[in-house]
PDB file of C-alpha atoms in Angstrom:
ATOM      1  CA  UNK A   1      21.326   8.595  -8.952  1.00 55.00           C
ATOM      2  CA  UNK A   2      20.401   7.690 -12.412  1.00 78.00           C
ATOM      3  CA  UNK A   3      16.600   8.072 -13.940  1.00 84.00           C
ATOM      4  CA  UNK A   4      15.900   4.094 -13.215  1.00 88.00           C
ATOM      5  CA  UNK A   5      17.001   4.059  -9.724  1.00 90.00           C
ATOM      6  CA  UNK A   6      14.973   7.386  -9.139  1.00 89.00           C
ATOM      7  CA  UNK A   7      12.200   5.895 -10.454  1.00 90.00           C
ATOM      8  CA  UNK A   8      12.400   2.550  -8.982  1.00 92.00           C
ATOM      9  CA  UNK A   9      13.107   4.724  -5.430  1.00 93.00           C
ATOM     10  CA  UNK A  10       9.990   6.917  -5.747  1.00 90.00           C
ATOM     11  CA  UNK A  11       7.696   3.532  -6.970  1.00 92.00           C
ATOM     12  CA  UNK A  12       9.112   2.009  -3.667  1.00 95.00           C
ATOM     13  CA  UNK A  13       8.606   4.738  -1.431  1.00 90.00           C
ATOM     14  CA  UNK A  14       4.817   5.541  -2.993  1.00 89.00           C
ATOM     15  CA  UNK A  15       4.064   1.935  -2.426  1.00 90.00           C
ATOM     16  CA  UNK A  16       5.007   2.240   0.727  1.00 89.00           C
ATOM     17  CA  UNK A  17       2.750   5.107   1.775  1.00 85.00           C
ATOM     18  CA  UNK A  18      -0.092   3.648   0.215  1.00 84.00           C
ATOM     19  CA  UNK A  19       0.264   0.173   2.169  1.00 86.00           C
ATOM     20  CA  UNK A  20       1.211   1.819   5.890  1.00 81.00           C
ATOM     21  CA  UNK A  21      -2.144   2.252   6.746  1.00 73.00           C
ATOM     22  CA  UNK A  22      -4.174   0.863   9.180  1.00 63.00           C
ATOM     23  CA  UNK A  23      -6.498  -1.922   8.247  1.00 71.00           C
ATOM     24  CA  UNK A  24      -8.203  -5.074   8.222  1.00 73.00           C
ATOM     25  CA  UNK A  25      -5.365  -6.441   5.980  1.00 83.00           C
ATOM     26  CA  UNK A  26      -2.471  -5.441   7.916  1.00 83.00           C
ATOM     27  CA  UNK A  27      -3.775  -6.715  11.252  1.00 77.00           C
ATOM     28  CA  UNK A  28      -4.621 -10.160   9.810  1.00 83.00           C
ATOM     29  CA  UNK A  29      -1.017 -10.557   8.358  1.00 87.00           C
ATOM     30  CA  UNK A  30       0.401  -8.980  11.993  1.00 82.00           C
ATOM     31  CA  UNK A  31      -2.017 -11.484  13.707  1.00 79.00           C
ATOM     32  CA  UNK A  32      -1.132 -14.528  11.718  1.00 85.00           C
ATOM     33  CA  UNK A  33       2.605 -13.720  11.847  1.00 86.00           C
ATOM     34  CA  UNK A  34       2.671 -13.050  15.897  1.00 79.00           C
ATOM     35  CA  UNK A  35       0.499 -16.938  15.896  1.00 78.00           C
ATOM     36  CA  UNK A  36       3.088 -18.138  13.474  1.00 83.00           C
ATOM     37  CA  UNK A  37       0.139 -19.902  11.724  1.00 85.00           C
ATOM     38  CA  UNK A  38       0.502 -19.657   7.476  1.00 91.00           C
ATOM     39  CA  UNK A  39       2.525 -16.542   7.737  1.00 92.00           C
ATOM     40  CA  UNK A  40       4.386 -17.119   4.437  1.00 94.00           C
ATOM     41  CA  UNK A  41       1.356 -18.151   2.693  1.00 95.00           C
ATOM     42  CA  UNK A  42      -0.431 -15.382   3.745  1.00 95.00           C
ATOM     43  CA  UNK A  43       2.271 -12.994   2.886  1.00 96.00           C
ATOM     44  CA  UNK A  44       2.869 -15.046  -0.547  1.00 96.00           C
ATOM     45  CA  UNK A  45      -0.837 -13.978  -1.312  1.00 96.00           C
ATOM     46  CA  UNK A  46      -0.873 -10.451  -0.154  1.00 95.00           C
ATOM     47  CA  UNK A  47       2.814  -9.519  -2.314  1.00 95.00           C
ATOM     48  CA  UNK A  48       1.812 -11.525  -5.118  1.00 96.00           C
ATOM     49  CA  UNK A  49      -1.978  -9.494  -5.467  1.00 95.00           C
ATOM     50  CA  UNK A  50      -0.113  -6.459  -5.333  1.00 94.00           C
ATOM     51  CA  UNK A  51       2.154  -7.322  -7.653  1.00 95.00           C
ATOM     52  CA  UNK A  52      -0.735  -8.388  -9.690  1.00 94.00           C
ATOM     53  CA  UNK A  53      -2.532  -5.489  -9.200  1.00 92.00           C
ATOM     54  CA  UNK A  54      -0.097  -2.590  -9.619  1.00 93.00           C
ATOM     55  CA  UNK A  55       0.955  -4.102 -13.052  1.00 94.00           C
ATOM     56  CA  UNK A  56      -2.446  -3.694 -14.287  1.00 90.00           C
ATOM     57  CA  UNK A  57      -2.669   0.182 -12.670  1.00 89.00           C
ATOM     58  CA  UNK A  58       0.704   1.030 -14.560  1.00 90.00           C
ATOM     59  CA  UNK A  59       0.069  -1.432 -17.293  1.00 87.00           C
ATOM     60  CA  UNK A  60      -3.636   0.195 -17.889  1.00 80.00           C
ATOM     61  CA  UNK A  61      -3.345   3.643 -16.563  1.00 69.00           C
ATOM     62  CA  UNK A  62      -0.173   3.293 -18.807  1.00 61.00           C
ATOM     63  CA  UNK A  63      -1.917   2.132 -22.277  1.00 67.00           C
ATOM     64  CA  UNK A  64      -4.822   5.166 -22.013  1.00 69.00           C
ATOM     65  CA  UNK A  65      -2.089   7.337 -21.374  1.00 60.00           C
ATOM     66  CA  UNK A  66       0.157   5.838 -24.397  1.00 59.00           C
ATOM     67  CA  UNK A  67      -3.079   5.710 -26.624  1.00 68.00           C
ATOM     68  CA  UNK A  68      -4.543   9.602 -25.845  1.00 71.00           C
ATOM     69  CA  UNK A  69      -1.390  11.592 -25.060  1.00 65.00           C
ATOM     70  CA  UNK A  70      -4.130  14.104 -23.506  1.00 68.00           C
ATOM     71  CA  UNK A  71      -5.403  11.773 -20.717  1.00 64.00           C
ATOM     72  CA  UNK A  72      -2.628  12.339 -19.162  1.00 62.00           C
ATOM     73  CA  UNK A  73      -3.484  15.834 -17.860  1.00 73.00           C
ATOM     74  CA  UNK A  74      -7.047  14.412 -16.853  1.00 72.00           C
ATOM     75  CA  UNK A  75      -4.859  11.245 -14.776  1.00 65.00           C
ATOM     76  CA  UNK A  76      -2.976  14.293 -13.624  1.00 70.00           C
ATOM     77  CA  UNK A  77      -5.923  16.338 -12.006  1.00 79.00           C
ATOM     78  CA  UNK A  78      -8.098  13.473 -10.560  1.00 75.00           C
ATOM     79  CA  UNK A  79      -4.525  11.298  -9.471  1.00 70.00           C
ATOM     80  CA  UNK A  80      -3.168  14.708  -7.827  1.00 76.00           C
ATOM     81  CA  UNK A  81      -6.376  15.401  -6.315  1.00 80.00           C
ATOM     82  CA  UNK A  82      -6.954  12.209  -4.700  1.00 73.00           C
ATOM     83  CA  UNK A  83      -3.328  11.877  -3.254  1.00 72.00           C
ATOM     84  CA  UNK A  84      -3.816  15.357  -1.761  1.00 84.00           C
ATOM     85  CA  UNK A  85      -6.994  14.048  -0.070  1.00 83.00           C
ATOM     86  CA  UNK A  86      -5.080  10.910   0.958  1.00 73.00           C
ATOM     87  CA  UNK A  87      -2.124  13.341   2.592  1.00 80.00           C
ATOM     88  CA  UNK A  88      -4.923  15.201   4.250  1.00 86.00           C
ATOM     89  CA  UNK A  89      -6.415  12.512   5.678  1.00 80.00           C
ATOM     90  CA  UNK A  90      -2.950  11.079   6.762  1.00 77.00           C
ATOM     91  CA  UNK A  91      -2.126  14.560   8.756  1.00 85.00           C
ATOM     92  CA  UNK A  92      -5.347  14.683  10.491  1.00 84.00           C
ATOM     93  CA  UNK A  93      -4.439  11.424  11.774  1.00 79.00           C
ATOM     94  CA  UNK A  94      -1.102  12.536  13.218  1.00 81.00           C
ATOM     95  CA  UNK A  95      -3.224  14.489  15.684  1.00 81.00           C
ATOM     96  CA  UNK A  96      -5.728  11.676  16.350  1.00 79.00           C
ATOM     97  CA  UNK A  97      -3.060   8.207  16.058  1.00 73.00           C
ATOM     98  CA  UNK A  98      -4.929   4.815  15.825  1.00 71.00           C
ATOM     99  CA  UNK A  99      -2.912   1.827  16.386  1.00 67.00           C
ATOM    100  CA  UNK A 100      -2.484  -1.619  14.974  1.00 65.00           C
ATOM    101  CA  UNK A 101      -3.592  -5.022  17.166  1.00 64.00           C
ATOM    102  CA  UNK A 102      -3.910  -8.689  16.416  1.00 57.00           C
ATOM    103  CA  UNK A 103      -7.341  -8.982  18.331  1.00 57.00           C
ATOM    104  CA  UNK A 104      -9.790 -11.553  16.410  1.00 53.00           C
ATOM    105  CA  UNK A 105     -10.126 -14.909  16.620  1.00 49.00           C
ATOM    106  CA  UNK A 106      -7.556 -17.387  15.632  1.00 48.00           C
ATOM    107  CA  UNK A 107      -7.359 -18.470  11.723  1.00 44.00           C
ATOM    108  CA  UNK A 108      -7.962 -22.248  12.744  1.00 57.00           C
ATOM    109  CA  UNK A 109      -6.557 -23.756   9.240  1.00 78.00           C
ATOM    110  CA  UNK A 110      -4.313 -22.508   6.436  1.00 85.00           C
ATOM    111  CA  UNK A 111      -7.401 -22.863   4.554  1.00 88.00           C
ATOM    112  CA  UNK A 112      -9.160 -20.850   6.372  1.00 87.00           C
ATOM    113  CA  UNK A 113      -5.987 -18.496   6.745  1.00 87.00           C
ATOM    114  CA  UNK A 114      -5.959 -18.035   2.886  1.00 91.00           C
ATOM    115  CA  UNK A 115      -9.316 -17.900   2.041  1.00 89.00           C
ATOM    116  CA  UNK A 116      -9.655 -15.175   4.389  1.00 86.00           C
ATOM    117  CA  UNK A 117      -6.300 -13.546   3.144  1.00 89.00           C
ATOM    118  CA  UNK A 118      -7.877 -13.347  -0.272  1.00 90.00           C
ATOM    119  CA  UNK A 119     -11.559 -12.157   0.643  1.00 87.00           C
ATOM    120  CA  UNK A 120      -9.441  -9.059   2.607  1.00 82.00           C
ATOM    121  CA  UNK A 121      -7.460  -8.494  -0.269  1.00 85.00           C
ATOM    122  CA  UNK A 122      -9.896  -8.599  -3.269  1.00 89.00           C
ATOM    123  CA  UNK A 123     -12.612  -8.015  -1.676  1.00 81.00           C
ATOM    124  CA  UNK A 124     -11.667  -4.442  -0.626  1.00 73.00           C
ATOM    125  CA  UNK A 125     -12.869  -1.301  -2.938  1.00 68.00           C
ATOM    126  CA  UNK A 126      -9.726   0.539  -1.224  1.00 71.00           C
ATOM    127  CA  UNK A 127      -7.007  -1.478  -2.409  1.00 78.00           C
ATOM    128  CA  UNK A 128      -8.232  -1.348  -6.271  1.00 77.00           C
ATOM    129  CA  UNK A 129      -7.866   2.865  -5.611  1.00 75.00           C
ATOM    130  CA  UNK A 130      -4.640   2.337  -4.081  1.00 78.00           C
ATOM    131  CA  UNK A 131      -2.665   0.209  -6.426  1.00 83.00           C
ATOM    132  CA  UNK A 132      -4.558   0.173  -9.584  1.00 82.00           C
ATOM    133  CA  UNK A 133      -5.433   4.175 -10.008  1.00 80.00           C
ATOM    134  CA  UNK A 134      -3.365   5.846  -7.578  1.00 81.00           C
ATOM    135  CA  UNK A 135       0.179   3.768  -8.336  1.00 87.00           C
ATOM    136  CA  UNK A 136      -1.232   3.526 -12.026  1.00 85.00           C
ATOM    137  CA  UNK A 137      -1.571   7.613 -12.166  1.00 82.00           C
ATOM    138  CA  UNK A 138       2.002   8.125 -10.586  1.00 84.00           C
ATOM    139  CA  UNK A 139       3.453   5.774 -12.529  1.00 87.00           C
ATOM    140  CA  UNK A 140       1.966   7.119 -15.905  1.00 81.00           C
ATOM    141  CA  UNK A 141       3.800  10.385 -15.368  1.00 80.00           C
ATOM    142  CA  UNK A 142       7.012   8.309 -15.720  1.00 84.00           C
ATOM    143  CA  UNK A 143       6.832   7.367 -19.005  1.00 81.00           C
ATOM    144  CA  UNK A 144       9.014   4.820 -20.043  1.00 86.00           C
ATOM    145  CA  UNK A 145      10.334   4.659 -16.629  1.00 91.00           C
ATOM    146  CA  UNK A 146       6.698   3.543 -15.548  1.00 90.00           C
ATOM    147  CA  UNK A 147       7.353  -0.122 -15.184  1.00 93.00           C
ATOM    148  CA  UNK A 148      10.162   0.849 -13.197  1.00 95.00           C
ATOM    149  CA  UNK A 149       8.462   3.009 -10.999  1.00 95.00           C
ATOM    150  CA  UNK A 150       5.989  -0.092 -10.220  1.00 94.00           C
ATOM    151  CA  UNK A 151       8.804  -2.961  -9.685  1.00 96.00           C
ATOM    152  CA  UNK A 152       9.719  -0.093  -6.739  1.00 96.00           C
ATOM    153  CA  UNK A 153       6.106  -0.197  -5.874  1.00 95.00           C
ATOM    154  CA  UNK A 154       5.437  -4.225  -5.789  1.00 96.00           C
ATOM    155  CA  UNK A 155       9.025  -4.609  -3.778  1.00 96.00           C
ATOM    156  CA  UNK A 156       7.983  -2.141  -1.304  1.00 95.00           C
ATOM    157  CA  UNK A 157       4.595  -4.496  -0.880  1.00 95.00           C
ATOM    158  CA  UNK A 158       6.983  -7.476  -0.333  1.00 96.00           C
ATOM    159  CA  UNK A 159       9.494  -5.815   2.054  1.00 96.00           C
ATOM    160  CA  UNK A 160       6.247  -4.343   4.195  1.00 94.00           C
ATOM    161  CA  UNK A 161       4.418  -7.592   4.128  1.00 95.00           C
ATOM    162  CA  UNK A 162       7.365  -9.843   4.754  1.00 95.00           C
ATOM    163  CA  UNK A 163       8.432  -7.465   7.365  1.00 92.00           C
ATOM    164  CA  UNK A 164       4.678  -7.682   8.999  1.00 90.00           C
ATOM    165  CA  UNK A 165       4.259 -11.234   8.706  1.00 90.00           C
ATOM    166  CA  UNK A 166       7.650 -12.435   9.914  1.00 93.00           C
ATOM    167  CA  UNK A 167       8.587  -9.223  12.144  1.00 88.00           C
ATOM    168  CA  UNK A 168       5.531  -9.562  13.928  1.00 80.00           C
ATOM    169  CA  UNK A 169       6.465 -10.266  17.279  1.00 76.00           C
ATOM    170  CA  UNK A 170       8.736  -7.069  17.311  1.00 79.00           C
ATOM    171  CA  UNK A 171       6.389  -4.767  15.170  1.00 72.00           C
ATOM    172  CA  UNK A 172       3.327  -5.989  16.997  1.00 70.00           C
ATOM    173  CA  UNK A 173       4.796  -4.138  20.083  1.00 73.00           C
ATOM    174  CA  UNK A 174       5.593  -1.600  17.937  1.00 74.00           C
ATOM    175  CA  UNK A 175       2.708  -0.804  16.193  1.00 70.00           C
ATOM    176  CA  UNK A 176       0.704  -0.788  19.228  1.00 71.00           C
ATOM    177  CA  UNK A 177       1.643   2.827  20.314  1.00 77.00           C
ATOM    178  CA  UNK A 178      -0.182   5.786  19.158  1.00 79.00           C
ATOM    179  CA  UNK A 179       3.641   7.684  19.026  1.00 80.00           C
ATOM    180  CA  UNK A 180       4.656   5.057  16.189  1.00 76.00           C
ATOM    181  CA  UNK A 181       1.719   5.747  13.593  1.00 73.00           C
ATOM    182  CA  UNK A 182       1.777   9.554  14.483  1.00 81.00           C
ATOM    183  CA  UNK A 183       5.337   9.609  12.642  1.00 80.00           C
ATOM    184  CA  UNK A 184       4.167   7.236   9.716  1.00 73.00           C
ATOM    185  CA  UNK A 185       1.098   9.203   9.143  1.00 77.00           C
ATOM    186  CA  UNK A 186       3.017  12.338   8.813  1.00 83.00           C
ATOM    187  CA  UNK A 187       6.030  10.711   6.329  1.00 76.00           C
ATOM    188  CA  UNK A 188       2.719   9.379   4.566  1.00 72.00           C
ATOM    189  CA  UNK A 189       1.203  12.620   4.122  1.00 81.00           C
ATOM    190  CA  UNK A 190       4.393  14.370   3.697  1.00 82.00           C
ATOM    191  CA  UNK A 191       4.887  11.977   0.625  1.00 74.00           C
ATOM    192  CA  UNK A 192       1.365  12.222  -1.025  1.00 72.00           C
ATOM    193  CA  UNK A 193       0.876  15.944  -0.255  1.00 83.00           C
ATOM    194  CA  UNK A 194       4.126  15.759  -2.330  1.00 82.00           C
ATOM    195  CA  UNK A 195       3.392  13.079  -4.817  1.00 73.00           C
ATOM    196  CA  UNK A 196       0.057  15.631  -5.306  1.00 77.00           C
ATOM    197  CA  UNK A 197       1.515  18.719  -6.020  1.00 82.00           C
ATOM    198  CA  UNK A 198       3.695  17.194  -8.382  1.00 77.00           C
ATOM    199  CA  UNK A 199       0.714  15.251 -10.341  1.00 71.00           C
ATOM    200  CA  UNK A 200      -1.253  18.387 -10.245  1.00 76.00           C
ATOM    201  CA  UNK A 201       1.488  20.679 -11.221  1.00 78.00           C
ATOM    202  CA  UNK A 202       2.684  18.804 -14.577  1.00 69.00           C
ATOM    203  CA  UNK A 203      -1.177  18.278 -15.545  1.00 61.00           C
TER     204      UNK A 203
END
């Protein structure tokens, strides 16, 4: 595997374990895709602010680090330490699964359906963490390979939303069970305990 496909491999699989998680985001997209009401839309909006967002993490993170070579030991402590916290967090939920439902009331309107996409999407301190410091950290220990490492990161966004969205009725079902988050939450925190170590260790 050359250095671009290894990067672009690791962006996709860190994206991933950032955006398996539950939330209020991913049970609006499941719930609009198992009411087939605005589900491309609404995944439209939720790939495209990722995509949006992780550019400016690696873009940003990226330029500091480019700018003051010695930032990137600081991105390296406080991005290594908060991935280690987020694997943490992850295993403790393998003992104590959660699962996934489309309860809520019904969108009503595209309008409605997008406006309410959005406020979930910017509107959340969480995601700006997630894609904009977390993916920006990762992907400033890249280097040059950084943008790379975030076109992984914004397809993995597309494949889980379009997957969500569109797959609902079958992952609905799915993501109902306790069993099925117990096994992502412990590839998650296998892959930012990981992802941690790593950060920390080349600080």
């Amino acid at each position: 595997m050359n250095s671009s496909l290894a990067a672009a491999a690791a962006g996709f699989g860190t994206g991933l374990s950032l955006i398996v998680a539950i939330g209020a985001q991913n049970a609006f997209v499941l719930r609009q895709g198992i009411r087939r009401e605005a589900v491309l839309a609404v995944v439209g909006i939720c790939a495209l602010s990722d995509a949006v967002l992780i550019a400016l993490g690696v873009g940003g993170v990226g330029a500091v680090v480019v700018a003051w070579p010695g930032a990137l030991t600081a991105v390296g402590w406080i991005g290594g330490a908060f991935l280690l916290c987020y694997g943490a967090l992850a295993a403790r939920r393998v003992l104590r699964p959660g699962t996934l439902t489309a309860r809520g009331e019904a969108a009503g309107s595209r309008r409605r359906a997008v406006l309410t996409c959005l406020a979930l999407t910017w509107l959340n301190p969480h995601v700006y963490l997630d894609t904009v410091f977390l993916l920006g950290s990762v992907a400033a220990d890249r280097g040059p390979l950084r943008w790379t490492f975030g076109l992984g990161a914004v397809c993995a966004s597309l494949c889980w939303f379009a997957a969500l969205g569109f797959g609902a009725r079958f992952l609905g079902r799915f993501l109902a069970r306790p069993a099925a988050w117990r096994v992502l939450d412990a590839l998650v925190a296998a892959t930012m305990i990981t992802l941690g170590v790593t950060l920390v260790a080349g600080a």
